[in-house]
Tab-separated table of C-alpha atoms and ligand atoms in Angstrom:
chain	number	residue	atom	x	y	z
A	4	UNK	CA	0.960	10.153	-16.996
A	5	UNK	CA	4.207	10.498	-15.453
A	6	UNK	CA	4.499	12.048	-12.003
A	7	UNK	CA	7.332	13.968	-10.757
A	8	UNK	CA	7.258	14.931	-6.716
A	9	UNK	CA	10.115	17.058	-6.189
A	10	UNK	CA	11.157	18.169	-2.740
A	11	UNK	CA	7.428	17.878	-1.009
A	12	UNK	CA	6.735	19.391	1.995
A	13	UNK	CA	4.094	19.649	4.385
A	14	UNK	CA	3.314	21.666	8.027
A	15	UNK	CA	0.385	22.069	10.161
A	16	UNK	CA	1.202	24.428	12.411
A	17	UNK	CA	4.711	23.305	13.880
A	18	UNK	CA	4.374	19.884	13.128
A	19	UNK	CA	6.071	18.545	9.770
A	20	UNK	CA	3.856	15.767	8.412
A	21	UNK	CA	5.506	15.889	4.593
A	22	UNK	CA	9.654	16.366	4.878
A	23	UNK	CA	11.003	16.174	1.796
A	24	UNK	CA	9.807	14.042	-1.021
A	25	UNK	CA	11.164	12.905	-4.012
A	26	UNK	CA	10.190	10.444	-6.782
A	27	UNK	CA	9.287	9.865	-10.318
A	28	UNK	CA	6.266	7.685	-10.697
A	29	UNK	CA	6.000	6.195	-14.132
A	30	UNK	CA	3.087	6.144	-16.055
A	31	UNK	CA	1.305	3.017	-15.855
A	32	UNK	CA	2.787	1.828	-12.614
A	33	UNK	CA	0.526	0.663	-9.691
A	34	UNK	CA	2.346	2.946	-6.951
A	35	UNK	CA	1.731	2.308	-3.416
A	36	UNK	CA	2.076	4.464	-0.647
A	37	UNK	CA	2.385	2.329	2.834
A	38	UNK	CA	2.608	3.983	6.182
A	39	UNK	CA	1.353	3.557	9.570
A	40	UNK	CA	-1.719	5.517	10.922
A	41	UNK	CA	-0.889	9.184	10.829
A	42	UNK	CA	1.940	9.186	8.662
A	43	UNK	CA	0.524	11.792	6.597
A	44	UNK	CA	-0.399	9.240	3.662
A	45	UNK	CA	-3.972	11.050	3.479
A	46	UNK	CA	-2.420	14.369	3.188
A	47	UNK	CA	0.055	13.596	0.800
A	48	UNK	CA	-3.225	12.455	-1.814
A	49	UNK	CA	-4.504	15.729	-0.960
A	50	UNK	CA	-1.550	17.671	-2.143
A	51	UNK	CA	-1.260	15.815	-5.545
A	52	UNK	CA	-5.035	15.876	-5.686
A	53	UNK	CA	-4.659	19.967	-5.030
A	54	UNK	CA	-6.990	19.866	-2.282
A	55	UNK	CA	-4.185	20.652	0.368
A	56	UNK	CA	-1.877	23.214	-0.341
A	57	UNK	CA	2.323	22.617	-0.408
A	58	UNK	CA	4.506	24.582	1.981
A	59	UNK	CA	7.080	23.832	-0.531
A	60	UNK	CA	8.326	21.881	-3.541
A	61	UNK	CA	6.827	20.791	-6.876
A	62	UNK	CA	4.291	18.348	-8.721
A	63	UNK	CA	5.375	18.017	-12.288
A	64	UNK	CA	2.554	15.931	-14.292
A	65	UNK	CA	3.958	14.859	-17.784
A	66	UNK	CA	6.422	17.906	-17.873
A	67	UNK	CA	4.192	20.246	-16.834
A	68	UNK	CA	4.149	21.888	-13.264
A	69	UNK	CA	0.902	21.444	-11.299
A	70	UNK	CA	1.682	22.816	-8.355
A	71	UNK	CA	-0.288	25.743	-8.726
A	72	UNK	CA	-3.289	24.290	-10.156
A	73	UNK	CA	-6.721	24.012	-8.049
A	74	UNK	CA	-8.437	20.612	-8.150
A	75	UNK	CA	-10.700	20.870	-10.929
A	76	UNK	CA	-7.835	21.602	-13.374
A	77	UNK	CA	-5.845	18.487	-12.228
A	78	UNK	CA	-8.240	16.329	-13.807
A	79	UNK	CA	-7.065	13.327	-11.087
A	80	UNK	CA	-9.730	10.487	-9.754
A	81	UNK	CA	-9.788	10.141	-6.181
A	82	UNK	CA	-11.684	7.819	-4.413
A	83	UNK	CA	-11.640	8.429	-0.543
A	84	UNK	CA	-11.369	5.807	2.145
A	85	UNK	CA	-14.948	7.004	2.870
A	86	UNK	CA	-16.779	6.974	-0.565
A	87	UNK	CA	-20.260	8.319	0.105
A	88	UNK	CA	-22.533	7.341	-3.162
A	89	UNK	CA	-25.664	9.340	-3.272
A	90	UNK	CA	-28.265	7.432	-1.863
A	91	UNK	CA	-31.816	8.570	-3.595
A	92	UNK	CA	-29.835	7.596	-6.704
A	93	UNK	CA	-29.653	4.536	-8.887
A	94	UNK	CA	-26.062	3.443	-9.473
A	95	UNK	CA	-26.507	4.346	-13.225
A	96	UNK	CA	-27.021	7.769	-11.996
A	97	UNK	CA	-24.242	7.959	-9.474
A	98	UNK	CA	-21.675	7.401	-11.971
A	99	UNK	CA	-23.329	9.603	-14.761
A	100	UNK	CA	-23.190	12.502	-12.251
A	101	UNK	CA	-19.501	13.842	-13.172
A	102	UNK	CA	-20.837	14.017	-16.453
A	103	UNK	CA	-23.976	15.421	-16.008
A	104	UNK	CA	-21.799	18.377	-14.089
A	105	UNK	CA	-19.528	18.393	-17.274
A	106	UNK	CA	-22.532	18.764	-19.725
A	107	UNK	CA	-21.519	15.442	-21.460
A	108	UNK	CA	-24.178	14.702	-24.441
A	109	UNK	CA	-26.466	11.915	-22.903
A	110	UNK	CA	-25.350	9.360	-25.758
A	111	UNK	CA	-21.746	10.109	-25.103
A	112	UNK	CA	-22.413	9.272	-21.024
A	113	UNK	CA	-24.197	6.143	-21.974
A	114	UNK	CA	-21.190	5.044	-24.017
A	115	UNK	CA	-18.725	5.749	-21.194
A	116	UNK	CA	-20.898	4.237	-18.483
A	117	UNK	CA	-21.730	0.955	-20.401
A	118	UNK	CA	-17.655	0.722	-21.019
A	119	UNK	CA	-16.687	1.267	-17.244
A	120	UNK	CA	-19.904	-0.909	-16.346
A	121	UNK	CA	-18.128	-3.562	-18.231
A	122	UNK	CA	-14.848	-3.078	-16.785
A	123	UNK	CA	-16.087	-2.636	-13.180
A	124	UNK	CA	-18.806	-6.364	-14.050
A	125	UNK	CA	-21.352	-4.026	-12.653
A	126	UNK	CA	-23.914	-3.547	-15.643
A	127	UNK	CA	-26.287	-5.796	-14.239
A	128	UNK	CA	-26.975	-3.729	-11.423
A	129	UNK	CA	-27.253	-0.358	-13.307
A	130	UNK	CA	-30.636	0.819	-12.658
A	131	UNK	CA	-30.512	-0.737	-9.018
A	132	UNK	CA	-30.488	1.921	-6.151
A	133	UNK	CA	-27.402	2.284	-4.487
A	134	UNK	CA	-29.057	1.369	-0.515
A	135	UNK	CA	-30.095	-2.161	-2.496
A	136	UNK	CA	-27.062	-3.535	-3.800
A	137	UNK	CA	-23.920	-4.955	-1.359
A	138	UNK	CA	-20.996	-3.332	0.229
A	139	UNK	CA	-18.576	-4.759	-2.156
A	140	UNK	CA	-20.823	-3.296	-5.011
A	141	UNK	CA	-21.238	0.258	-3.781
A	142	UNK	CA	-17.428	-0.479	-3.581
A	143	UNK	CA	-17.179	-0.581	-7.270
A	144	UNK	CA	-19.899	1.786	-8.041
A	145	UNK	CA	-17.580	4.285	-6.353
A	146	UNK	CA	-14.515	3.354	-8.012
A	147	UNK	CA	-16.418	3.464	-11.389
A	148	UNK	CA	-18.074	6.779	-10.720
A	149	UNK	CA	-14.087	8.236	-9.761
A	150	UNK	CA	-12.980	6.793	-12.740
A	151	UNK	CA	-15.699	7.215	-15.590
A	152	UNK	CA	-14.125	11.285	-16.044
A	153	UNK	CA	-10.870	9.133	-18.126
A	154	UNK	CA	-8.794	11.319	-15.727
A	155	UNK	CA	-5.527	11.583	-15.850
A	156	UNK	CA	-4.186	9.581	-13.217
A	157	UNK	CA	-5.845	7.893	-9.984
A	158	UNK	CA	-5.794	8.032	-6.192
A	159	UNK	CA	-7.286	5.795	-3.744
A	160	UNK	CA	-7.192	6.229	-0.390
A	161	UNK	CA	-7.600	2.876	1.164
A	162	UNK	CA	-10.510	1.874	-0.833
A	163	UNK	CA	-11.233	-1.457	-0.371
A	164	UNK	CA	-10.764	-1.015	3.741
A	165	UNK	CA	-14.749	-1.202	4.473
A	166	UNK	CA	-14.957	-4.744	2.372
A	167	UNK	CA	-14.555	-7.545	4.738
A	168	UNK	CA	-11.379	-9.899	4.287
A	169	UNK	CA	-12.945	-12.386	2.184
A	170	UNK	CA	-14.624	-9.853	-0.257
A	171	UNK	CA	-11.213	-7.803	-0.266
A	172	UNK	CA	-8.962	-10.414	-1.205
A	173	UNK	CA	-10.551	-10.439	-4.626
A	174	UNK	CA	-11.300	-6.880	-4.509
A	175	UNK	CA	-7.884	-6.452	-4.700
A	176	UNK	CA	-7.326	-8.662	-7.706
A	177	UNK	CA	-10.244	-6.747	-9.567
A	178	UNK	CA	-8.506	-3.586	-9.441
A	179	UNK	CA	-4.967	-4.713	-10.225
A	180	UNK	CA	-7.029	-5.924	-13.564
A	181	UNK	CA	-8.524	-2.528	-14.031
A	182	UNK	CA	-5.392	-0.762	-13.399
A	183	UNK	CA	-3.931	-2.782	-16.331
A	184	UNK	CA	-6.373	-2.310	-18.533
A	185	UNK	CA	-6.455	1.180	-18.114
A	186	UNK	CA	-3.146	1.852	-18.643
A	187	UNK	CA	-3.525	4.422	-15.565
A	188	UNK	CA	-0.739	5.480	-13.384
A	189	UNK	CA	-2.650	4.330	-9.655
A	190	UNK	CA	-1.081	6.353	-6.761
A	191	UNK	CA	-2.668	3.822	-3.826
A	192	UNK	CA	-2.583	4.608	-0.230
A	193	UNK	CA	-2.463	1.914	2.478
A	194	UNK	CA	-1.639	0.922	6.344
A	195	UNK	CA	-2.042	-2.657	4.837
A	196	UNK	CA	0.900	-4.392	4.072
A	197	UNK	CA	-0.234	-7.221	3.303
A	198	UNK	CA	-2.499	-5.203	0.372
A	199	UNK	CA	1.052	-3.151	-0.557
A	200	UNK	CA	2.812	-6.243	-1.545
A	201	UNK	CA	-0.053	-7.905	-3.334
A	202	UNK	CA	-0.939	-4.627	-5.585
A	203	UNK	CA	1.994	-2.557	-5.866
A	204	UNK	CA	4.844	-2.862	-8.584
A	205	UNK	CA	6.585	-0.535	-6.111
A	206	UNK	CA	5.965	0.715	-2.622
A	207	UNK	CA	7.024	3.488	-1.003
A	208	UNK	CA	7.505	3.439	2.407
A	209	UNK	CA	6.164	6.746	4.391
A	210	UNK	CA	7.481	7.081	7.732
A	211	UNK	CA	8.458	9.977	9.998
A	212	UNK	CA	7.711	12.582	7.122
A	213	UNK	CA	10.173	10.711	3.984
A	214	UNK	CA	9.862	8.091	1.901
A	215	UNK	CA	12.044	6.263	4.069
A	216	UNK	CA	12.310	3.012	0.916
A	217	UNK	CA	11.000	2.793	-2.204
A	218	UNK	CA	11.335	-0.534	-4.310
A	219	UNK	CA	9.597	-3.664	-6.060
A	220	UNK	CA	7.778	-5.674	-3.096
A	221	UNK	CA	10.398	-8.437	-2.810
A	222	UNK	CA	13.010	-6.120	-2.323
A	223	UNK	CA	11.448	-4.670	0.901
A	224	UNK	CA	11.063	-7.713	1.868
A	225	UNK	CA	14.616	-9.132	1.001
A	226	UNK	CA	16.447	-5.721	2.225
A	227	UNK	CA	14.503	-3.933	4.572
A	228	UNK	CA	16.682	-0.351	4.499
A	229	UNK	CA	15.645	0.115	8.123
A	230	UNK	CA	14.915	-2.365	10.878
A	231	UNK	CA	11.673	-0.543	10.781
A	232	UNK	CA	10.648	-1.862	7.344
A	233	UNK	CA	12.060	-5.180	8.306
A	234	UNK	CA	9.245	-5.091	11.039
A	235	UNK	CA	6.579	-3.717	9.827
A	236	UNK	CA	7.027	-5.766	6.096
A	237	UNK	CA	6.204	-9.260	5.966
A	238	UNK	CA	3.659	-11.145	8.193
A	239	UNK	CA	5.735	-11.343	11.075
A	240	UNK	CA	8.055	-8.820	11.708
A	241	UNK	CA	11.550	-9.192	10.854
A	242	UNK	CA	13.664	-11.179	13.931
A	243	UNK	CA	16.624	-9.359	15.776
A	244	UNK	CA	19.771	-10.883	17.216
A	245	UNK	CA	22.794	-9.317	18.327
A	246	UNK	CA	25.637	-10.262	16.052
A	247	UNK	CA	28.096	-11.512	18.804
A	248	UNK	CA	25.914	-14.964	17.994
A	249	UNK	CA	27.633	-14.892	14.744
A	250	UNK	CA	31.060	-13.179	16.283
A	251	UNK	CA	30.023	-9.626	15.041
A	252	UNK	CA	30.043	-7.383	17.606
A	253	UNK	CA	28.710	-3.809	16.927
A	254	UNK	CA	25.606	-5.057	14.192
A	255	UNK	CA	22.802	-6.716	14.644
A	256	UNK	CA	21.584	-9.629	12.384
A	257	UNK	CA	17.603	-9.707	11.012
A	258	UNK	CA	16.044	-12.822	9.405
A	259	UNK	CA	12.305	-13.893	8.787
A	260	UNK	CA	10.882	-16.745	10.161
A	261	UNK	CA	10.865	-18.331	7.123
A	262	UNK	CA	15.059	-18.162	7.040
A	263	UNK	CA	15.261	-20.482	9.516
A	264	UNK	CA	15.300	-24.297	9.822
A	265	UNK	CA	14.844	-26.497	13.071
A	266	UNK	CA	17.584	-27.956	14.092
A	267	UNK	CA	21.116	-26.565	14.242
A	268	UNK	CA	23.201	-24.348	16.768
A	269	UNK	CA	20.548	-21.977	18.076
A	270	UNK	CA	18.541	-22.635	21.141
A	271	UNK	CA	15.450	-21.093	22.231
A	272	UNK	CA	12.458	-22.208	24.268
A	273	UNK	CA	8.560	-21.898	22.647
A	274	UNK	CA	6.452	-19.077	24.406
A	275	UNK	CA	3.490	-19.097	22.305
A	276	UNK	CA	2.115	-20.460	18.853
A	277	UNK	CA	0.473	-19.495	15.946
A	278	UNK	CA	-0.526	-21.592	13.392
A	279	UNK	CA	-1.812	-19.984	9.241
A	280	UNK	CA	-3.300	-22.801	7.501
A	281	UNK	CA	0.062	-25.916	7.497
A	282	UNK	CA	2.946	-23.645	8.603
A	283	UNK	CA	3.174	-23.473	11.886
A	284	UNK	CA	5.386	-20.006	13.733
A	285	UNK	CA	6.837	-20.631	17.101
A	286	UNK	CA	7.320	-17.602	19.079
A	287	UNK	CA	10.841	-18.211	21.104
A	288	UNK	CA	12.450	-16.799	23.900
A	289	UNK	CA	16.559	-16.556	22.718
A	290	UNK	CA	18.682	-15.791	25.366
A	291	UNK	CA	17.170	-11.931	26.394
A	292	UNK	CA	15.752	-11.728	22.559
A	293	UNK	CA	12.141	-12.645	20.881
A	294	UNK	CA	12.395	-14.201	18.137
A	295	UNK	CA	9.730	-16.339	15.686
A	296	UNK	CA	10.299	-19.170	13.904
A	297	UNK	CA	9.326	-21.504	10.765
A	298	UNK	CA	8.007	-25.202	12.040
A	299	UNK	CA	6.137	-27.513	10.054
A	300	UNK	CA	5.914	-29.417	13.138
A	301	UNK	CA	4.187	-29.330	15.960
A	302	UNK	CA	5.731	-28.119	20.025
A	303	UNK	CA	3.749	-27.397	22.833
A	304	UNK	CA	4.843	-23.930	25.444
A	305	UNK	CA	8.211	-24.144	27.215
A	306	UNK	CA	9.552	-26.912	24.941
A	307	UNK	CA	12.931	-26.307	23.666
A	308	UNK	CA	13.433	-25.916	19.950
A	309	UNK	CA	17.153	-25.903	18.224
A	310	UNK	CA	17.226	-23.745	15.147
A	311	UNK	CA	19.364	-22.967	12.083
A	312	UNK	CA	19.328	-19.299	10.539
A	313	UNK	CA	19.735	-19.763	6.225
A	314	UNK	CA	20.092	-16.418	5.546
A	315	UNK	CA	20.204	-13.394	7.491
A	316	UNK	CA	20.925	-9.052	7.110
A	317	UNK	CA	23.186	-6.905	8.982
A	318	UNK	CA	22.213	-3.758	10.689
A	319	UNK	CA	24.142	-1.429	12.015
A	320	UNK	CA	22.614	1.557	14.093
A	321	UNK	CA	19.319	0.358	12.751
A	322	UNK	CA	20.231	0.400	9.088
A	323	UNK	CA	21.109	-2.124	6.412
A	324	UNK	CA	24.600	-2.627	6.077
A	325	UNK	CA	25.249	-3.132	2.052
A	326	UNK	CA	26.932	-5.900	1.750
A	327	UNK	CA	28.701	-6.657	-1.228
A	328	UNK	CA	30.118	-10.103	-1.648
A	329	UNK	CA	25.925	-11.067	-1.780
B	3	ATP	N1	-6.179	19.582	8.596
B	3	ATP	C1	-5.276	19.217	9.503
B	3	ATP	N2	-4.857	20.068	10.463
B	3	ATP	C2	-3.941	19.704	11.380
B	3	ATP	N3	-3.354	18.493	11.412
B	3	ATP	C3	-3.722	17.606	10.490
B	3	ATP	C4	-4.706	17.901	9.479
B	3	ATP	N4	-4.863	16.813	8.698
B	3	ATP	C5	-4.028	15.869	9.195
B	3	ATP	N5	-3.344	16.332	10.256
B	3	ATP	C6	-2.307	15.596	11.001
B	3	ATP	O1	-1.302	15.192	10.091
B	3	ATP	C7	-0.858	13.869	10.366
B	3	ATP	C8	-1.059	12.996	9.151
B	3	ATP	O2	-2.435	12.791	8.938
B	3	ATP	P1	-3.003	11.925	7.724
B	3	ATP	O3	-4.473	11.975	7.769
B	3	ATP	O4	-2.356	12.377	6.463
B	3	ATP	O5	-2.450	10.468	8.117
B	3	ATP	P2	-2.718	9.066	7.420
B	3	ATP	O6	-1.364	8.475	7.126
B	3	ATP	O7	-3.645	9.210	6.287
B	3	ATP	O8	-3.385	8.225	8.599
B	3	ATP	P3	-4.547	7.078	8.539
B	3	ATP	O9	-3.841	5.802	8.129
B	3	ATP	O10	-4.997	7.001	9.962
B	3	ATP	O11	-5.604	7.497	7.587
B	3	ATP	C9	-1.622	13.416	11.599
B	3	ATP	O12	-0.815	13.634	12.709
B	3	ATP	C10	-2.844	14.309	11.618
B	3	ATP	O13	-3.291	14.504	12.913
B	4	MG	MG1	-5.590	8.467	5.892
């Protein structure tokens, strides 16, 4: 299903959470919303989900306006950050539940529960109560009990966030498979961004009531619109210098850690170190500037490091400058 948000917005009482959202979201796509806490990410599911009411704009769903509609006429999935399965129940059960409340024929649930059973690997635990199977599980069970209806397009709010990073990681990759073999449009909410860029085939960046970028992973990462996105994408945040280093006064320059090289016509001195798995980031002091940088080698506190920068953005006033001849 393709989804049309047109002009969103949101109050409670005087304070604006949604201000003005627009975007098509194609049907089929893997859409991620990725905000800080309390960006109004929660309340934005709500809205398309019908729970929450707009103070203005329009939700189009394949042509047709939804704005109006309550809940149960949306026909939408949502599974909640906090999925509560009900516990005197075996898992079979939980999922056959939204049926059972839809007087589905008990062949016709059987037929839809083996197939999302399948899809979710979780038919061997079927007839297993729900307070006897693992966290990861229950996970699923949740998912599969959202998504059993064959509504007609899915939000998750965070839902792999009580899984522990191990269990997640593949989580993750488990539902990018379902998503594809579904076919369904996936409207995914997240303060992760590490989760954003490995799920998404776009991201939308909420922040301070807008979707302040939308684009393919790569290019958030690649051209941050904001210095904001540049630091809060990527697993360091974006670096900062003022551009009199490269005789531009009046802009800043960002660049990752992973644009730079040791050795060349920077200087900084080490102030702390973190190592992930062989790469090695050295956090520098640069003249009154922080900045962190790629080493594949080794330096102890208060050495001094020399430093190239390969590629770098400008920012002007916080924003990306466009530049052309790139
Ligand atoms: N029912 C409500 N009444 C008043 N204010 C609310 C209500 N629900 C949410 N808010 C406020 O709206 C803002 C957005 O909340 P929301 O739950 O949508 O954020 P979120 O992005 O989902 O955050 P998190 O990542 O922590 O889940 C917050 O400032 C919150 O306090
Ligand atoms: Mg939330």
């Amino acid at each position: 299903m393709m989804i049309e948000l047109q002009n969103l917005y949101k109050k409670y009482g005087s304070k604006v959470v949604i201000n003005g959202i627009t975007e098509k979201i194609e049907t089929g796509e893997f859409f991620v919303i990725l905000g800080p806490s309390g960006a109004g990410k929660t309340t934005l599911l709500r809205i398309l989900a019908g729970i929450e009411k707009l103070d203005n704009g329009k939700i189009i769903v394949d042509g047709k306006d939804v704005t109006n509609l309550p809940p149960e006429k949306r026909n939408v999935a949502m599974v909640f950050q906090n999925y509560a399965l009900y516990p005197n129940m075996t898992v079979y059960d939980n999922i056959a539940f939204p049926l059972k409340m839809r007087h589905m024929k008990k062949d016709e649930i059987e037929k839809r529960i083996d197939r999302i059973a399948t899809l979710l690997k979780i038919k061997d635990i079927l007839h297993s109560p729900v307070t006897k199977i693992s966290g990861g599980q229950q996970q699923r069970v949740a998912i599969a009990r959202a998504i059993v209806r064959d509504p007609s397009f899915y939000l998750l709010d965070e839902p792999l966030s009580n899984l522990d990073a191990r269990v997640r990681f593949t989580a993750r990759g488990e539902l990018k498979r379902i998503q594809k073999e579904l076919n369904g449009t996936f409207i995914y909410v997240t303060h992760d961004q590490k989760e954003a860029m490995s799920l998404a085939d776009r991201i939308a960046v909420l922040h301070e009531g807008i979707f302040e970028q939308v684009g393919k992973p790569e290019e958030l990462y690649e051209y941050p619109k904001t210095k904001w996105i540049g630091e809060f994408i990527g697993d360091f945040p974006m670096n900062f210098l003022p551009g009199s280093i490269i005789n531009e006064d009046g802009i800043e320059i960002g660049f990752r850690p992973e644009w730079t090289l040791l050795g060349g016509e920077f200087k900084g001195i080490v102030e702390s170190i973190e190592s992930v798995g062989e790469n090695i980031y050295l956090f520098c002091k640069v003249k009154d500037s922080s900045v962190v940088i790629f080493s594949k080698q080794r330096y102890d506190v208060g050495d001094e490091v020399s430093f190239s920068i390969t590629k770098y953005r400008k920012f002007k006033d916080g924003i990306l400058i466009k530049d052309d001849k790139k």
